[in-house]
C-alpha cells in the first residue's frame, strides 16, 4: 500500500509478498477490499475494547492527572496500541491508503474521548456549537495521532499522552511548553 497505493495494489502483489498462493488468499478473502476490511475491523475492535476504560474518564479525572503532570493511563495504553499498529496505520492513513479509515478512527477514538471529558451539561447538548467543538478537537487529536505515526512514533506513549492532555487544556496566550 505504501509503495504503490491501495488502488494500484493487486491480489497477485499481496500473494507474492506474503509468499502464498492466490487460492489460499481466496479461501480467506473475497478480494483485496475484503482483506483490508478485516484488517481495519481488527484495529477498530481492539480500539473498541479500550473504549470501556475511556468511557469512565471524567473531566475531574483529567484535571487531577493534569495537576500532577501524570498522563492518563488510558491515553498511554492508547498510544502504546497505536505504536504497535503504526506500520499498518501509516499505510492506511497515508496518501495511498484508505480514505475511509481516518474518519472511522476519528469517530471511534477522538470524538468519543472528547465527548467523555465534556462537562456533564454539554455531553448531551445538541447545539451546533457543541457539535463543532467536538469536531474541532476530534480532528485535532486525529492530527496528533497521524503526525506521530508519520514521524515513526519517536516520542514515548507517556510523552504523547501528556502532549494530548496538554493540548486539550491549553489556553490562548499560554505557554506552549509541555
XYZ file of C-alpha atoms in Angstrom:
178
model
C 0.000 0.000 0.000
C 2.820 2.395 0.878
C 4.848 1.534 -2.213
C 2.098 1.663 -4.843
C -1.021 2.937 -3.169
C -4.054 0.833 -2.414
C -5.712 1.343 -5.804
C -2.671 0.005 -7.689
C -2.197 -2.927 -5.331
C -3.275 -6.308 -6.746
C -4.077 -9.655 -5.176
C -1.027 -11.027 -7.007
C 1.142 -8.399 -5.251
C -0.276 -9.408 -1.878
C 0.198 -13.134 -2.501
C 3.745 -12.638 -3.741
C 4.711 -10.534 -0.699
C 3.013 -12.980 1.702
C 4.522 -15.985 -0.092
C 1.136 -17.619 -0.502
C -0.997 -18.739 -3.418
C -3.984 -16.932 -4.885
C -6.094 -19.958 -3.960
C -5.144 -19.610 -0.309
C -5.893 -15.905 -0.457
C -9.338 -16.517 -1.976
C -10.084 -19.217 0.609
C -9.988 -16.457 3.219
C -10.930 -13.242 1.406
C -13.282 -12.261 -1.394
C -10.808 -9.691 -2.742
C -8.283 -7.107 -1.564
C -11.141 -4.978 -0.218
C -12.199 -7.895 1.967
C -8.676 -8.240 3.349
C -8.435 -4.515 4.059
C -11.829 -4.552 5.766
C -10.745 -7.421 8.037
C -7.506 -5.658 8.981
C -9.263 -2.347 9.632
C -12.036 -4.054 11.588
C -9.453 -5.802 13.797
C -7.913 -2.443 14.679
C -11.340 -0.948 15.349
C -12.300 -3.923 17.547
C -9.113 -3.514 19.555
C -9.855 0.193 19.957
C -13.431 -0.604 20.990
C -12.001 -2.783 23.760
C -10.181 0.291 25.055
C -13.397 2.333 24.899
C -14.737 0.929 28.158
C -11.761 2.358 30.004
C -12.160 5.650 28.194
C -15.844 5.983 28.975
C -15.136 6.010 32.679
C -12.839 9.058 32.351
C -14.359 12.263 33.637
C -13.295 15.853 33.379
C -12.368 15.665 37.070
C -10.067 12.708 36.316
C -8.413 14.649 33.512
C -7.911 17.684 35.712
C -6.493 15.586 38.564
C -3.960 13.926 36.285
C -3.160 17.264 34.671
C -2.470 18.828 38.084
C 0.058 16.102 38.906
C 1.655 16.183 35.456
C 0.993 12.471 35.012
C -0.591 11.149 31.829
C -3.896 9.312 31.925
C -3.175 5.569 31.927
C -5.829 5.070 29.247
C -4.058 7.503 26.910
C -0.731 5.750 27.475
C -2.386 2.425 26.577
C -3.962 4.021 23.517
C -0.641 5.369 22.250
C 1.047 2.028 23.055
C -1.517 0.288 20.869
C -1.263 2.869 18.081
C 2.513 2.478 18.074
C 2.197 -1.324 17.885
C -0.046 -0.854 14.853
C 1.975 2.012 13.383
C 3.128 0.234 10.212
C -0.440 -0.601 9.248
C -1.773 2.779 10.357
C 0.961 4.625 8.450
C -0.030 2.788 5.284
C -3.794 3.042 5.675
C -3.822 6.689 6.816
C -1.218 7.760 4.257
C -1.791 9.178 0.776
C -2.050 5.743 -0.844
C -4.243 4.300 1.899
C -7.953 4.058 2.572
C -9.590 7.486 2.754
C -12.494 5.971 4.713
C -10.368 4.793 7.634
C -9.320 8.175 9.049
C -12.914 9.249 9.719
C -13.622 5.877 11.372
C -10.619 6.319 13.636
C -11.572 9.915 14.401
C -15.105 8.911 15.344
C -14.210 5.822 17.360
C -11.359 7.264 19.364
C -11.150 11.008 19.078
C -14.811 12.019 19.149
C -15.581 9.612 21.975
C -12.643 10.871 24.012
C -13.723 14.494 23.619
C -17.368 13.626 24.382
C -16.349 11.788 27.558
C -14.417 14.687 29.012
C -17.018 17.326 28.236
C -18.696 18.808 31.262
C -21.883 16.849 32.007
C -24.127 19.722 30.976
C -22.672 19.623 27.443
C -22.460 15.876 26.815
C -25.999 15.547 25.521
C -26.253 19.120 24.286
C -27.478 19.128 20.687
C -26.399 22.708 19.941
C -24.374 23.404 16.848
C -21.519 24.934 18.849
C -21.032 21.768 20.907
C -21.002 19.701 17.698
C -18.308 21.958 16.233
C -16.344 21.890 19.480
C -16.276 18.086 19.435
C -15.447 18.012 15.700
C -12.616 20.525 16.190
C -10.917 18.610 18.981
C -11.553 15.209 17.376
C -9.876 16.350 14.153
C -7.014 17.814 16.177
C -6.492 14.533 18.029
C -6.518 12.580 14.771
C -3.923 15.043 13.509
C -1.745 14.377 16.565
C -2.016 10.626 16.033
C -1.313 10.841 12.297
C 1.658 13.193 12.770
C 3.180 10.949 15.438
C 2.775 7.869 13.253
C 4.160 9.672 10.178
C 7.265 10.552 12.217
C 7.750 6.907 13.244
C 6.457 7.240 16.828
C 9.658 8.863 18.142
C 8.116 10.066 21.405
C 7.127 7.580 24.076
C 3.479 6.750 24.678
C 3.716 8.525 28.035
C 5.001 11.692 26.365
C 2.271 11.524 23.724
C -0.390 11.088 26.407
C 0.965 14.162 28.203
C 1.029 16.119 24.926
C -2.549 15.087 24.127
C -3.748 16.181 27.568
C -1.793 19.449 27.486
C -3.186 20.386 24.085
C -6.717 19.841 25.295
C -6.336 22.294 28.163
C -4.039 24.939 26.676
C -5.417 28.485 26.743
C -4.764 31.183 24.141
C -1.631 33.110 25.012
C -0.469 30.472 27.489
C 2.995 28.942 27.159
C 3.062 26.080 24.705
C 5.725 24.196 26.622
C 4.913 20.687 27.750
